[in-house]
Every structure is written in structure tokens, then in C-alpha cells.
Coordinates of C-alpha atoms in Angstrom, one line a residue:
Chain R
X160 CA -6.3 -35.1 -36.8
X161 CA -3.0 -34.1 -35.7
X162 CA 0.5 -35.1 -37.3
X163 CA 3.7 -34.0 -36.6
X164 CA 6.5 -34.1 -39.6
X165 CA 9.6 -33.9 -38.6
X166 CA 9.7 -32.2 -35.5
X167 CA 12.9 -30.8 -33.3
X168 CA 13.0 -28.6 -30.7
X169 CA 15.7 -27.6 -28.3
X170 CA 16.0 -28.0 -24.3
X171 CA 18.3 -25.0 -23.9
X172 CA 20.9 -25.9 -26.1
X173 CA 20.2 -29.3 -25.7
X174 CA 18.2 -30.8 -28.8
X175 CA 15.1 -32.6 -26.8
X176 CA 13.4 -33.9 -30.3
X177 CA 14.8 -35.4 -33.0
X178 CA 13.1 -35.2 -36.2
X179 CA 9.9 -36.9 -34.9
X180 CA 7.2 -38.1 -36.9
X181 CA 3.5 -39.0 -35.2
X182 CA 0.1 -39.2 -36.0
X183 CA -2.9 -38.8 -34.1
X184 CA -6.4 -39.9 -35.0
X185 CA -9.6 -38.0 -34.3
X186 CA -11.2 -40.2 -31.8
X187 CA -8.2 -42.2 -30.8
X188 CA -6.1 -42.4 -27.6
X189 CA -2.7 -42.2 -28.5
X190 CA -0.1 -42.5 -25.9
X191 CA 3.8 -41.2 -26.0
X192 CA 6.1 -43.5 -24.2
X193 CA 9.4 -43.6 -22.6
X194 CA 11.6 -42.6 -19.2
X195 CA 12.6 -39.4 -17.8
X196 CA 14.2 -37.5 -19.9
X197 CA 13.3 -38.6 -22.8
X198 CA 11.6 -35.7 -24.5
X199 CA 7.6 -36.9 -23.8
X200 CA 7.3 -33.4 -21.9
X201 CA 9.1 -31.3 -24.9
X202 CA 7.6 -32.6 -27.3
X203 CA 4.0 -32.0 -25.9
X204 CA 5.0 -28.6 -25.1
X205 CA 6.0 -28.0 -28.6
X206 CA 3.1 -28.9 -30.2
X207 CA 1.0 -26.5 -27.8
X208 CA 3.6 -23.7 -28.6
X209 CA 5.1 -23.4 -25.3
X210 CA 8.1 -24.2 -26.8
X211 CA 9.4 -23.4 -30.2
X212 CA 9.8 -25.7 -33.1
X213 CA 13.3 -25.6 -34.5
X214 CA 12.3 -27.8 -37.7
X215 CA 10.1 -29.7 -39.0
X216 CA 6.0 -28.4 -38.8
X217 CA 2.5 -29.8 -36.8
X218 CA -0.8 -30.0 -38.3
X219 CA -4.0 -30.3 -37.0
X220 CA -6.7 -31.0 -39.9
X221 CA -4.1 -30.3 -42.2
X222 CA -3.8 -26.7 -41.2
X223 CA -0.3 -25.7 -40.2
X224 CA -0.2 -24.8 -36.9
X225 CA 3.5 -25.4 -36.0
X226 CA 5.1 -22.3 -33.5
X227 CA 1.3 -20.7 -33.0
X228 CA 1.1 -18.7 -28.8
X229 CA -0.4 -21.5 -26.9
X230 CA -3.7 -19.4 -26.6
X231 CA -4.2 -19.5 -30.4
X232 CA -3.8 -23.7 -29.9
X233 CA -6.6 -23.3 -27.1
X234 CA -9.0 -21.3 -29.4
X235 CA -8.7 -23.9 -32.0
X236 CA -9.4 -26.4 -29.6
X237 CA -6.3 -28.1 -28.1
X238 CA -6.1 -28.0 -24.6
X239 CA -2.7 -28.9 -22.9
X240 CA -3.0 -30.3 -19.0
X241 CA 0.7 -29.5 -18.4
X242 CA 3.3 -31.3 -16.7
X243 CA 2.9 -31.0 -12.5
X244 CA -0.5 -29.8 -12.8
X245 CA -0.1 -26.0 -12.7
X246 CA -2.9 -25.2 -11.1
X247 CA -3.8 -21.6 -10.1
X248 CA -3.0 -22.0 -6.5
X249 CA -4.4 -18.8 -4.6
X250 CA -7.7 -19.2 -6.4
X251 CA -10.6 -21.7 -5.5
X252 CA -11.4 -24.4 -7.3
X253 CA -14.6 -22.8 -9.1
X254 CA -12.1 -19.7 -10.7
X255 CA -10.0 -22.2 -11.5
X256 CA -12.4 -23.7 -13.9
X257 CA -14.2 -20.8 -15.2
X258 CA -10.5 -19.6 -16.2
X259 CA -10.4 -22.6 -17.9
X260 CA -13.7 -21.3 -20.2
X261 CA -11.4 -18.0 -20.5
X262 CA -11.7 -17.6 -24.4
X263 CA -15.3 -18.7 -24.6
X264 CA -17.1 -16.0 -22.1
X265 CA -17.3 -13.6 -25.4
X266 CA -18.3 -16.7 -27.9
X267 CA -20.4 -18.8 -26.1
X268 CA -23.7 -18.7 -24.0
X269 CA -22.9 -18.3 -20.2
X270 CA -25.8 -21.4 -20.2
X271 CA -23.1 -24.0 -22.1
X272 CA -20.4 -22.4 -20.4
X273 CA -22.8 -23.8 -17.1
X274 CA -23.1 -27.4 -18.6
X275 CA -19.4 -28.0 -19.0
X276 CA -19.1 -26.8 -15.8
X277 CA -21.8 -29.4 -14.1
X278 CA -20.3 -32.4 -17.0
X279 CA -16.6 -31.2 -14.7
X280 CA -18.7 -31.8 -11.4
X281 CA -19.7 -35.0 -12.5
X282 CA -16.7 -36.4 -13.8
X283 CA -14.9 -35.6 -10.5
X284 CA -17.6 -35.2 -7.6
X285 CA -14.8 -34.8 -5.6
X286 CA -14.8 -31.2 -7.3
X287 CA -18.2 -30.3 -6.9
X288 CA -17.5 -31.0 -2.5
X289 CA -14.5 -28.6 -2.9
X290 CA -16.2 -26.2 -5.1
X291 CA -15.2 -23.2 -2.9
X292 CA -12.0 -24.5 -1.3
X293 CA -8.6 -22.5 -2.2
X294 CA -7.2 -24.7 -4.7
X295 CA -3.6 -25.1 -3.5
X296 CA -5.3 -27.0 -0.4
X297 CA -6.1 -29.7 -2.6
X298 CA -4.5 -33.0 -2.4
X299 CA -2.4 -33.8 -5.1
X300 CA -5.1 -36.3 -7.1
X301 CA -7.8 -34.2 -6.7
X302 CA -5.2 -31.3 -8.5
X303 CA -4.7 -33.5 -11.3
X304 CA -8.6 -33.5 -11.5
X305 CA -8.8 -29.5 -11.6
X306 CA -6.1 -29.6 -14.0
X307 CA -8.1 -32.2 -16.2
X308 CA -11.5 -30.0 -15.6
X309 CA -9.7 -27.0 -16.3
X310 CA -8.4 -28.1 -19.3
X311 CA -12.3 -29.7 -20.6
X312 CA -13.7 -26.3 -19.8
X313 CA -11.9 -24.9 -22.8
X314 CA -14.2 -27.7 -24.7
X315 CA -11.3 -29.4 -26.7
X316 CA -11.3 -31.8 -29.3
X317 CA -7.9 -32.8 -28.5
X318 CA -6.6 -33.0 -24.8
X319 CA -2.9 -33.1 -24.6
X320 CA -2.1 -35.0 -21.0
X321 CA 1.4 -34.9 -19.4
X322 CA 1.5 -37.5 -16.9
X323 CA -1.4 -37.3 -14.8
X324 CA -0.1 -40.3 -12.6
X325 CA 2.9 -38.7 -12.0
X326 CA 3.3 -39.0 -7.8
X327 CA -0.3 -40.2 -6.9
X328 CA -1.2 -43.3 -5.3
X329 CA -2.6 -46.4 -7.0
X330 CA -6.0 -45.8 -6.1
X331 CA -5.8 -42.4 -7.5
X332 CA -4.6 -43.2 -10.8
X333 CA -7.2 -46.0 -11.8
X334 CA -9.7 -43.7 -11.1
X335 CA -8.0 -40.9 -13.2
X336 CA -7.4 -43.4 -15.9
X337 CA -11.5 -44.2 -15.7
X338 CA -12.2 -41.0 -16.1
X339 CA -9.8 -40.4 -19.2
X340 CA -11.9 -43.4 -20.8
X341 CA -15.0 -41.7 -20.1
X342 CA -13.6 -39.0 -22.0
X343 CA -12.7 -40.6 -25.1
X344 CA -16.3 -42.1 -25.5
X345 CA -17.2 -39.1 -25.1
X346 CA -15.5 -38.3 -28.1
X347 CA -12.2 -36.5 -27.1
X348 CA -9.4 -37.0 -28.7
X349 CA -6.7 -37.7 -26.1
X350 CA -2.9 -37.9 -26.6
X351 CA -1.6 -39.3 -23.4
X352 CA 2.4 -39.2 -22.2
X353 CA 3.0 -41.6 -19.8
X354 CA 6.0 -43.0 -18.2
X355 CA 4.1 -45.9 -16.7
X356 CA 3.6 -47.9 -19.6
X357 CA 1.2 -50.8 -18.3
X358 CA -1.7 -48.3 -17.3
X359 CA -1.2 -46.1 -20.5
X360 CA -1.0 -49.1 -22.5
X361 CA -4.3 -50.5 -20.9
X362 CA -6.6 -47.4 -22.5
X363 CA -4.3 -46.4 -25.5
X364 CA -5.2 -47.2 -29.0
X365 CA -1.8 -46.5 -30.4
X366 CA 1.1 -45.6 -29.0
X367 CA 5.0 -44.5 -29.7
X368 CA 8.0 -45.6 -27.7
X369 CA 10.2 -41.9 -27.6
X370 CA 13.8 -42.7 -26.3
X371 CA 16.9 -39.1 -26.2
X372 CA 14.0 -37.5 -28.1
X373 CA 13.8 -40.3 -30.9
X374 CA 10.8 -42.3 -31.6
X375 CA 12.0 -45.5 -32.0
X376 CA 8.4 -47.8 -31.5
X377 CA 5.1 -47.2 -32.7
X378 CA 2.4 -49.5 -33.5
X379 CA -1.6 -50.4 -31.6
X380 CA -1.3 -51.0 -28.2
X381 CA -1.7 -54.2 -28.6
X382 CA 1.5 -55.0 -30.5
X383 CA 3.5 -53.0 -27.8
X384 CA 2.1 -54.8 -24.9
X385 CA 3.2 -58.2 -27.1
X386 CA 6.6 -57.0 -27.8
X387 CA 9.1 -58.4 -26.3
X388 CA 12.0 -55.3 -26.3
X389 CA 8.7 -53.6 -24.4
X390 CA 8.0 -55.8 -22.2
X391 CA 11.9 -56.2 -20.9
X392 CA 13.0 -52.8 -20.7
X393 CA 9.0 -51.0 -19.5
X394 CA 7.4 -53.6 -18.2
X395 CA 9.6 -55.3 -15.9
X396 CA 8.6 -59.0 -17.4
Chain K
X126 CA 6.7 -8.6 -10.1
X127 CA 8.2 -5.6 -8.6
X128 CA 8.5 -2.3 -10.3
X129 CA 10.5 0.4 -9.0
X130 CA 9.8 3.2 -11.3
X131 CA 6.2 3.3 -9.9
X132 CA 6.9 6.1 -7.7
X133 CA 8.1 7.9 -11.3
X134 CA 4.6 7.5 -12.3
X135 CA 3.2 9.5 -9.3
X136 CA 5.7 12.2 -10.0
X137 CA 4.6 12.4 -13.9
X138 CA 0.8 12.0 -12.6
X139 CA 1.6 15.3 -10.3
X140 CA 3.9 17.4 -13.0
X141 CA 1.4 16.6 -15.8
X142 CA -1.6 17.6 -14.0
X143 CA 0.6 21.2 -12.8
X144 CA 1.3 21.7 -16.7
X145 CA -2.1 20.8 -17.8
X146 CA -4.1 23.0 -15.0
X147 CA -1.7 25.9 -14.1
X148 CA 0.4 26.3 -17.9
X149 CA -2.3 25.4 -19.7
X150 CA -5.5 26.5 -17.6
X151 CA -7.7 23.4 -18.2
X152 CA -9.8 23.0 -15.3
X153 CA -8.5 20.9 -12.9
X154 CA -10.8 17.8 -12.7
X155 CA -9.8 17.4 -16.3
X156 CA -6.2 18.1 -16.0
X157 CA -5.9 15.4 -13.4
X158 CA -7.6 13.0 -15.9
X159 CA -5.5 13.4 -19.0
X160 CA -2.4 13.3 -16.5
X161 CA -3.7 9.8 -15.4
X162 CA -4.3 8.9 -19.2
X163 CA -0.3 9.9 -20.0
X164 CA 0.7 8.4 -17.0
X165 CA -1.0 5.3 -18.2
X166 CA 0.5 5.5 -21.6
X167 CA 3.8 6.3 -20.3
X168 CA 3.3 2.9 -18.6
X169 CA 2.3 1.3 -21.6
X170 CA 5.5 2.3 -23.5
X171 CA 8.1 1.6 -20.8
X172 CA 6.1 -1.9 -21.0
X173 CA 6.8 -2.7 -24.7
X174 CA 9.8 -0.8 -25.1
X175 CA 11.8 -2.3 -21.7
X176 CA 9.8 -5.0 -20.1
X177 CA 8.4 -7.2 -23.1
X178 CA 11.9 -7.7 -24.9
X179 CA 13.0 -9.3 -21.8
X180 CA 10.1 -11.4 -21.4
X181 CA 12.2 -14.4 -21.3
X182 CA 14.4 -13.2 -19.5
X183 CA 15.1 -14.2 -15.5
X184 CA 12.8 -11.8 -13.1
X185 CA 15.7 -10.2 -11.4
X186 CA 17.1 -9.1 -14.9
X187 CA 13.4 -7.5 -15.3
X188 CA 13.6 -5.7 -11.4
X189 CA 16.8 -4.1 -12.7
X190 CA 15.4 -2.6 -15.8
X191 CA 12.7 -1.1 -14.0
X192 CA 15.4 0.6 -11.7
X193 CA 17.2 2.0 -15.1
X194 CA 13.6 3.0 -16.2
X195 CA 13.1 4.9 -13.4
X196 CA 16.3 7.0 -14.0
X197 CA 15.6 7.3 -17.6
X198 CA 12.0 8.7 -16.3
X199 CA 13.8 11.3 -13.6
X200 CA 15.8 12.3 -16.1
X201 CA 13.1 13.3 -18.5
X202 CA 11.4 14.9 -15.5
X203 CA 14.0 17.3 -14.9
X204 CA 14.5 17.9 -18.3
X205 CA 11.0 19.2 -18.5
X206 CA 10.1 20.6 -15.1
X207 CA 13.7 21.9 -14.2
X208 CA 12.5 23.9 -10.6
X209 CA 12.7 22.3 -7.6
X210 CA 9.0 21.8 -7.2
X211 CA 6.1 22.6 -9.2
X212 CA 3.0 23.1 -7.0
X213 CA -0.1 21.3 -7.7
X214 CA -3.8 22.7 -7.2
X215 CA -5.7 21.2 -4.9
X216 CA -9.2 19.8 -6.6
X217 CA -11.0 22.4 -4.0
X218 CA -9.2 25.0 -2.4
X219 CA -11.6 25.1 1.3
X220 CA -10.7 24.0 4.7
X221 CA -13.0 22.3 7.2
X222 CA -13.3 21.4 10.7
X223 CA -13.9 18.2 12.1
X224 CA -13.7 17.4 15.9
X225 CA -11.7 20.4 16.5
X226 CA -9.2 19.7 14.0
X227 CA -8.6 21.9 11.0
X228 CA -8.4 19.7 7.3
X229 CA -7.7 20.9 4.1
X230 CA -10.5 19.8 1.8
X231 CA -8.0 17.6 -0.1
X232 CA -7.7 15.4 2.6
X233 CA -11.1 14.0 2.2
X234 CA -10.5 14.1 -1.9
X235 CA -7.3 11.5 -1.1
X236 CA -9.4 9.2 1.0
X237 CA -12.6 9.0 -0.7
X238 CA -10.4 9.1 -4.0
X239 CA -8.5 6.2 -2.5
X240 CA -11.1 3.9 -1.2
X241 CA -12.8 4.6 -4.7
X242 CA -9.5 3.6 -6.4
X243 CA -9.0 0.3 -4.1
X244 CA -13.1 -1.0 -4.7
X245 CA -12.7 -0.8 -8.4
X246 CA -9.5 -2.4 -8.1
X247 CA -10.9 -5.1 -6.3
X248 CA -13.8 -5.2 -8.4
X249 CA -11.4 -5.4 -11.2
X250 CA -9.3 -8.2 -10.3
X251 CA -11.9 -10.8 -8.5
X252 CA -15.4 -9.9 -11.0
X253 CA -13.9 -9.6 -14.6
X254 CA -13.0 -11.8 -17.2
X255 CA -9.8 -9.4 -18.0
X256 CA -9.1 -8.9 -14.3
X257 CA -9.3 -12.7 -13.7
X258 CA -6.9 -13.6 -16.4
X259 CA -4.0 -10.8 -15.6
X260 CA -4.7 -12.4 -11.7
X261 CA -3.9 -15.6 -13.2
X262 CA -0.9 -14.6 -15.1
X263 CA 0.4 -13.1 -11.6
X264 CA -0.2 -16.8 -10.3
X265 CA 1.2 -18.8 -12.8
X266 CA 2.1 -17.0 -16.4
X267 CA 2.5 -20.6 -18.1
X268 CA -0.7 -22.2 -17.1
X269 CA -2.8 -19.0 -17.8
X270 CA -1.2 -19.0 -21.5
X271 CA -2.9 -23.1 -21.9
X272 CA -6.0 -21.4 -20.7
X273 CA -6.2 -19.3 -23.5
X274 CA -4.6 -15.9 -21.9
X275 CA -2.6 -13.6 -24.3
X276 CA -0.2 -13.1 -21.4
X277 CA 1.5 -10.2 -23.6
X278 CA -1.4 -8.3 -23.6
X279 CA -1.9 -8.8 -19.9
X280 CA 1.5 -7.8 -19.2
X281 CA 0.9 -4.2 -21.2
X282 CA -2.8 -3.8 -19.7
X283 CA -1.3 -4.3 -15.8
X284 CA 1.8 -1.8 -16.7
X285 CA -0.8 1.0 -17.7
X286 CA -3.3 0.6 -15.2
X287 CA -0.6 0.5 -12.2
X288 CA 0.7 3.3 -14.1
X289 CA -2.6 4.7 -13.8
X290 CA -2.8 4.3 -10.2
X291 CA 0.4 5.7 -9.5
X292 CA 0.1 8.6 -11.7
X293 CA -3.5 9.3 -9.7
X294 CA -2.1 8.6 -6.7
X295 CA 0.9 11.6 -7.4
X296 CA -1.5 14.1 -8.6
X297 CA -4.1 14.2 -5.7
X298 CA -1.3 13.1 -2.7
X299 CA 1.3 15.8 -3.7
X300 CA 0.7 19.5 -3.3
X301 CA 4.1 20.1 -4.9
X302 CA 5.8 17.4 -6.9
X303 CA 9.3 17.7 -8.3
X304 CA 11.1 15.7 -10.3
X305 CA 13.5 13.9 -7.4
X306 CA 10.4 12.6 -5.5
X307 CA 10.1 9.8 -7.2
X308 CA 12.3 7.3 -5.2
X309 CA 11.3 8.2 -1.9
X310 CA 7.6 7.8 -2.9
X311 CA 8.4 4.3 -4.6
X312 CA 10.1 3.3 -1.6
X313 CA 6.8 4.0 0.6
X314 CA 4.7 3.0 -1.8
X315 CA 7.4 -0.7 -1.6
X316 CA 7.6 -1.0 2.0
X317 CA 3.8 -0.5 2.6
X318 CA 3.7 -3.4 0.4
X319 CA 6.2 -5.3 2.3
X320 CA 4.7 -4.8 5.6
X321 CA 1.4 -6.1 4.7
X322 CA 3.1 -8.7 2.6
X323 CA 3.8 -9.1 -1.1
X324 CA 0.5 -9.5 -3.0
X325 CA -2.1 -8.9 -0.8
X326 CA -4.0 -6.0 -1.7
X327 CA -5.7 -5.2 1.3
X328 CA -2.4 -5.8 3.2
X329 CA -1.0 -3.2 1.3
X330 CA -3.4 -0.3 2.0
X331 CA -3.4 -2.0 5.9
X332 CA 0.5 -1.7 5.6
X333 CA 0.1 2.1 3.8
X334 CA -1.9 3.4 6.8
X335 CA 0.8 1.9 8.9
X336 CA 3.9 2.8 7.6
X337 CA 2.2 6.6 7.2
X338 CA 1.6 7.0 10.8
X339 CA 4.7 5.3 12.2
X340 CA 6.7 7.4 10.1
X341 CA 4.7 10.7 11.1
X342 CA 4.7 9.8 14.9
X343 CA 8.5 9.1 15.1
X344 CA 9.1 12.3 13.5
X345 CA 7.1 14.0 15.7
X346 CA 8.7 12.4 18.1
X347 CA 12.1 13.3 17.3
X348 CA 11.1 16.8 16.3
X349 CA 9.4 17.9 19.8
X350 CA 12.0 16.1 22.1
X351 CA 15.4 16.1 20.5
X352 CA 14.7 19.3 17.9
X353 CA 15.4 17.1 15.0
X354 CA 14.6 18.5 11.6
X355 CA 11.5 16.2 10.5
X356 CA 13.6 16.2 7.3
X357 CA 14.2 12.8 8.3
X358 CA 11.3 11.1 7.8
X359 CA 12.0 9.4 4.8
X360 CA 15.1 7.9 6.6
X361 CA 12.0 6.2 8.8
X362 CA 10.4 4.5 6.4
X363 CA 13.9 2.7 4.8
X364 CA 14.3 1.8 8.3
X365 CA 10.7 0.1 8.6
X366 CA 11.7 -1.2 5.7
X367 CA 14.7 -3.0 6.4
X368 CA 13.2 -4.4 10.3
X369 CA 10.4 -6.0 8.3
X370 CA 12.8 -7.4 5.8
X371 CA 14.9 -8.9 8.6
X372 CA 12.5 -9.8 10.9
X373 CA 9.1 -10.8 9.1
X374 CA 9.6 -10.7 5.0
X375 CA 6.4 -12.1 4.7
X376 CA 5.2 -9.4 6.2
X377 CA 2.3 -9.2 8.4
X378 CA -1.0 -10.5 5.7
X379 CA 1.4 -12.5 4.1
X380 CA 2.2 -16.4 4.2
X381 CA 5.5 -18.3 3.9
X382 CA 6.1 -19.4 0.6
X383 CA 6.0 -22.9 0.3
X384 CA 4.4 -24.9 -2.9
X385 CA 2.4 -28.2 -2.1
X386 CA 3.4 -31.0 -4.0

């Protein structure tokens, strides 16, 4: 569904990715690994054109979509939840979401633009309760949820996720990470960047290990939980 | 984002509409309303020729380049409409009585004008799809692009229509407008802003009323009891401005900044 050939792109004049190569499969949950720094957030942002490509190019069905604006990426159906949620703060939770449905209020019926809306509500109730609320009131889990609803109400095949555990309690993130399976039976494509490696490595179907913007691990999620480099250096064992 | 050649815009809004009424005898309703359309694509242009190429660049880079805007705009003001002041016609020419107190008819043109400007603003900004999305790229420009927003477009459609509002706001305020005004009207236009506090709309117009009748009662004031020249007002209102600036910079509407994490 999406691969990415070669891929670097620049952090300033630092060079965050280094020739990167990854596949994602329609369907799959695909996860990008590795600690701060990195390059899990660049290289997301890259491939929803927030920042440019240097080399190398990204296709999605094998249409070349490499250095596309970011609303472009939307339109075709790629919808980026970015790093630190980036809610719209001054507005309530409901404008929030219909912002989300931005590009499809001239395409689609306002009745599916309605269902999405109630699927959002159900997926996070929690939503629904604070419907009305000023959304920079919320706590910071149930922002992470606006900015997952947000992001579905652009009705995306792929979802790109930039640590959505990042700074919320234990609780919080199991019931994220529930809602993220959901998802994926649902049939969304997810590609997940997580820096805690057990709980991404508990949904994921694949993932990469990305260390100073090299990927230097991939294989089923499986195999990574097994390995014993992994398991050292991520997972504490 | 804060653009100091606004108060340029009201100067064109009132030079245009003297040109297009008085040189070249359209009627006035229709003068004012081409002046607001050239004041809009004035606004347009200063937008992709100044402001888009430093879209990237850091905010206070962009503030200054609306200050050299400005000049470049007073320039070509004086270069067209060299006298001291142009007078503008007034959209009826009668005077009425209210209460005792003598009005000229314009009076009531500015407020019903204004409050018909400040609905359809609001209207604008909180009930349409385009309104929503420049409101979001006010809010966060990254986040509304991964919505789907061509925040480029935004940028030129919010330069026009304040443009717009500015160049309206020249044409029926001023019965003369001259080329050097500009500043001074920015500069109200900016503190009223301030007082009510950055961003809130309705705090502005609260803050508008405010700063107006401060400034007209302290140089009243002055005028009746010490004899001095009212020619001072505009001193007032830079001195409003720099009191709120010390003591409240939120001004009154407005709330700290602080971001929740």
C-alpha cells in the first residue's frame, strides 16, 4: 500500500533519514521503532509532506506521492495524527472533528459525514460527554482521542500515528491501544511510531527498528519480540 | 498575526472611493464598493508578493515586512493623491436630531455599517466551512494543513478580506483621508485590539468603543481646562497603548497564554 525507497530528509541541516526503505501492507499494523531522536517523527512527517524529501521517493498504490502539501496526502486518504496531538485548542471538541471532515463537506453527503461522526462517539464515549467542551480543557488522553477522531473523520485508509502514548498514564494507553485494534479490524491501515516497544509490539504486525535515522531491524512482530538485541536494549530483559 | 499596514488599507479604501466618486462621478454607493474590491486586491498582492515568500520564515520577520509594506503603500499614496487631504463624500449628505443632539447622517451609516460588518464576520468565521478552516489555521497552521486545509490559500483569502474591512472601514469613518493617516489609524485600530486582548473579536470592537471615548474625553478634557490644542489626541491613544502593554498585555477579554500539556 505504501513503500518508501530510499528516503532522506533533513532536520535543519541535520540529516534525520538516511536512505530508508519500508513497506506497508494494506490491512497491516506496521509499527516504527526506536528512542528519541531517532527520526520516527521525521520520517512520518515526510511521508505526509510536512517535511520535504531530500532523496529518495514514497508511494502509495504505486502512485508517486513523494513531496505532495499535506492536504493533497489527506484527500487521497492518509491521515497523519501528529506528534503532541495538535489539537485546535480554542475550539470545542465537536469543531474539532467536523474540521477533521474539512475536504469532504463539498464530496460527501452531510448524512456520512454524520456516521463518522457517531462511529468517533462510539470509539471514545468519553467524546460524545464532552461534545461541547472547549477542547484545550481536555485532559491529555482524552486529546489524544480528538486527535485520533479528528484524524478518522477524514475517512483514511491509512492512519499515520506519532506516539499516542507519549505522557499518558497506563490506564490511558491500554485503552488507546484497544481502540487502535478496533481500528485495524475495521480495516484501517495503521502505521504506528512508538517508542514504547512492548505495547506497540503487542498490536503490530510488522515492525522496523529506526536508530540516527537508519533502519537497522525489520521483520513480524513476532521475530522482534524474540530477538535478543531487542529485547536488551528496548525491552529492559 | 499582526499586520501593521492595515491602517494603509483604510487610507486606500478612503482615496479610492474620493477618486472613484468625486474624479470620476460614479455614484457613491458604487464608488465605495469598487474601493473595497481594490482594497481587497491590494491585500491580495501585498499577500503573495511579501508575506507568502516568507512563509517559513519566523513571525517577527513577517511583522517587519508588514511595517516596510506599509511604507511602500504611503509612498504610493502620496504619489497618487499628493494634497494634504482629499475629502470624501458622505453616503447621504442630511443631519438629524436625536435627544437634542445634532448627528450627521454618517454617523448612523458607520454604526449600522459596522455592526453589519462585525455579524457577517462572525457569521463568517464560526458558520462556514472556509471561515472554520482560516480559524483553524489562526489556531494551529500545522494541524489544519493534516486536516486537509490549503493553508496558502487561507493565508491570501484572510489578507484580502481584512483588507476589505480596513479599506471599508477608511471610506465610511474618514470624511477626509490623506495619504499620512495611515499609521495613526493602524495604531487605533492595534491598541483597540490590545485592550480587548489579542484575538478576541468581540473584545476588539469592546476595546474600539473604549479606546474612542477615552481618547475623545481626555482631549476634551485638556482642551476646555488647560487650552490644549486637541491636536493631541493621537498622542492619547499610544499612551493607552503603552499602560495596557505594561500593565495588562492580555488585555481585558483576553487570557494568559499558557498551553496545557
Amino acid at each position: 500500500m505504501l513503500k518508501v525507497e530510499g528516503l532522506s530528509s533533513f532536520y535543519g541541516h541535520i540529516e534525520a533519514l538516511r536512505a530508508v526503505d519500508l513497506r506497508v501492507r494494506a490491512g497491516d499494523i506496521t509499527t516504527i521503532l526506536g528512542s528519541n531522536g531517532a527520526g520516527k517523527t521525521t520520517l512520518l512527517r515526510t511521508i505526509s509532506g510536512l517535511v520535504p524529501a531530500r532523496y529518495g521517493r514514497i508511494l502509495y498504490f504505486g502512485k508517486d506521492i513523494t513531496n505532495l502539501r499535506p492536504e493533497r496526502m489527506v484527500k487521497m486518504g492518509i491521515s497523519h495524527v501528529p506528534e503532541g496531538r495538535q489539537i485546535f485548542g480554542d475550539m470545542t471538541v465537536r469543531e474539532n472533528l467536523e474540521l477533521g471532515a474539512y475536504l469532504r463537506y463539498r464530496r460527501d453527503p452531510s448524512s456520512a459525514i454524520k456516521k463518522d461522526m457517531d462511529f468517533v462517539f462510539k470509539l471514545f464515549p468519553i467524546l460524545k460527554e464532552r461534545e461541547s467542551q472547549v477542547a484545550g480543557t481536555l485532559s491529555g488522553g482524552e486529546q489524544q482521542m480528538l486527535a485520533i477522531g479528528r484524524a478518522l473523520m477524514s475517512k483514511p485508509r491509512l492512519l499515520l500515528l506519532d506516539e499516542p502514548s507519549n505522557g499518558l498514564a497506563p490506564k490511558v494507553i491500554r485503552d488507546i491501544f484497544a481502540c487502535l485494534q478496533q481500528l485495524h479490524q475495521e480495516g484501517i491501515t495503521i502505521l504506528l511510531v512508538e517508542q514504547d516497544v512492548q505495547i506497540a509490539l503487542n498490536i503490530a504486525d510488522y515492525g522496523y527498528i529506526l536508530r540516527a535515522g537508519k533502519i537497522v531491524l525489520e521483520g513480524t512482530a513476532e521475530e522482534l519480540s524474540q530477538n535478543q538485541t531487542i529485547k536488551e536494549i528496548y525491552l529492559g530483559e | 498575526m499582526i499586520n501593521f499596514a492595515q491602517g494603509e488599507f483604510a487610507v486606500f479604501g478612503g482615496l479610492l472611493t474620493y477618486t472613484f466618486s468625486c474624479v470620476l462621478h460614479i455614484p457613491i454607493l458604487l464608488a465605495a464598493v469598487i474601493a473595497i474590491i481594490c482594497t481587497a486586491i491590494i491585500g491580495a498582492l501585498m499577500e503573495r508578493l511579501f508575506i507568502y515568500p516568507l512563509r517559513n520564515a519566523q513571525i517577527i520577520n513577517v511583522i517587519i515586512a508588514t511595517i516596510g509594506v506599509s511604507i511602500l503603500l504611503k509612498a504610493l499614496a502620496r504619489l497618487f493623491w499628493p494634497e494634504e487631504a482629499y475629502k470624501v463624500p458622505e453616503f447621504t449628505s442630511s443631519s438629524l436630531t436625536f435627544l437634542g443632539v445634532t448627528q450627521r447622517s454618517q454617523t448612523l451609516w458607520v454604526f449600522g455599517l459596522t455592526l453589519i460588518a462585525v455579524m457577517l464576520t462572525y457569521i463568517f468565521f464560526n458558520h462556514t466551512r472556509v471561515g472554520k478552516g482560516m480559524k483553524a489555521c489562526s489556531i494551529n497552521r500545522e494541524a489544519a494543513s493534516l486536516v486537509g486545509i490549503n493553508i496558502s490559500n487561507m493565508s491570501l483569502y484572510s489578507f484580502s478580506l481584512s483588507a476589505a474591512l480596513g479599506g471599508a472601514a477608511g471610506l465610511i469613518n474618514a470624511p477626509y483621508a490623506s495619504y499620512g493617516s495611515g499609521l495613526f489609524l493602524g495604531v487605533k485600530g492595534f491598541t483597540s485590539a490590545v485592550v480587548g486582548g489579542l484575538g478576541n473579536t468581540f473584545g476588539a470592537i469592546f476595546g474600539g468603543l473604549l479606546v474612542g471615548l477615552i481618547e475623545e474625553l481626555i482631549a476634551g478634557f485638556l482642551q476646555v481646562v488647560f487650552g490644549i490644542s486637541s491636536g493631541y489626541r493621537d498622542a492619547i491613544t499610544a499612551l493607552i497603548l503603552i499602560v495596557v502593554l505594561l500593565l495588562r498585555p492580555q488585555g481585558i477579554f483576553g487570557r494568559r497564554e499558557g498551553v496545557k500539556v
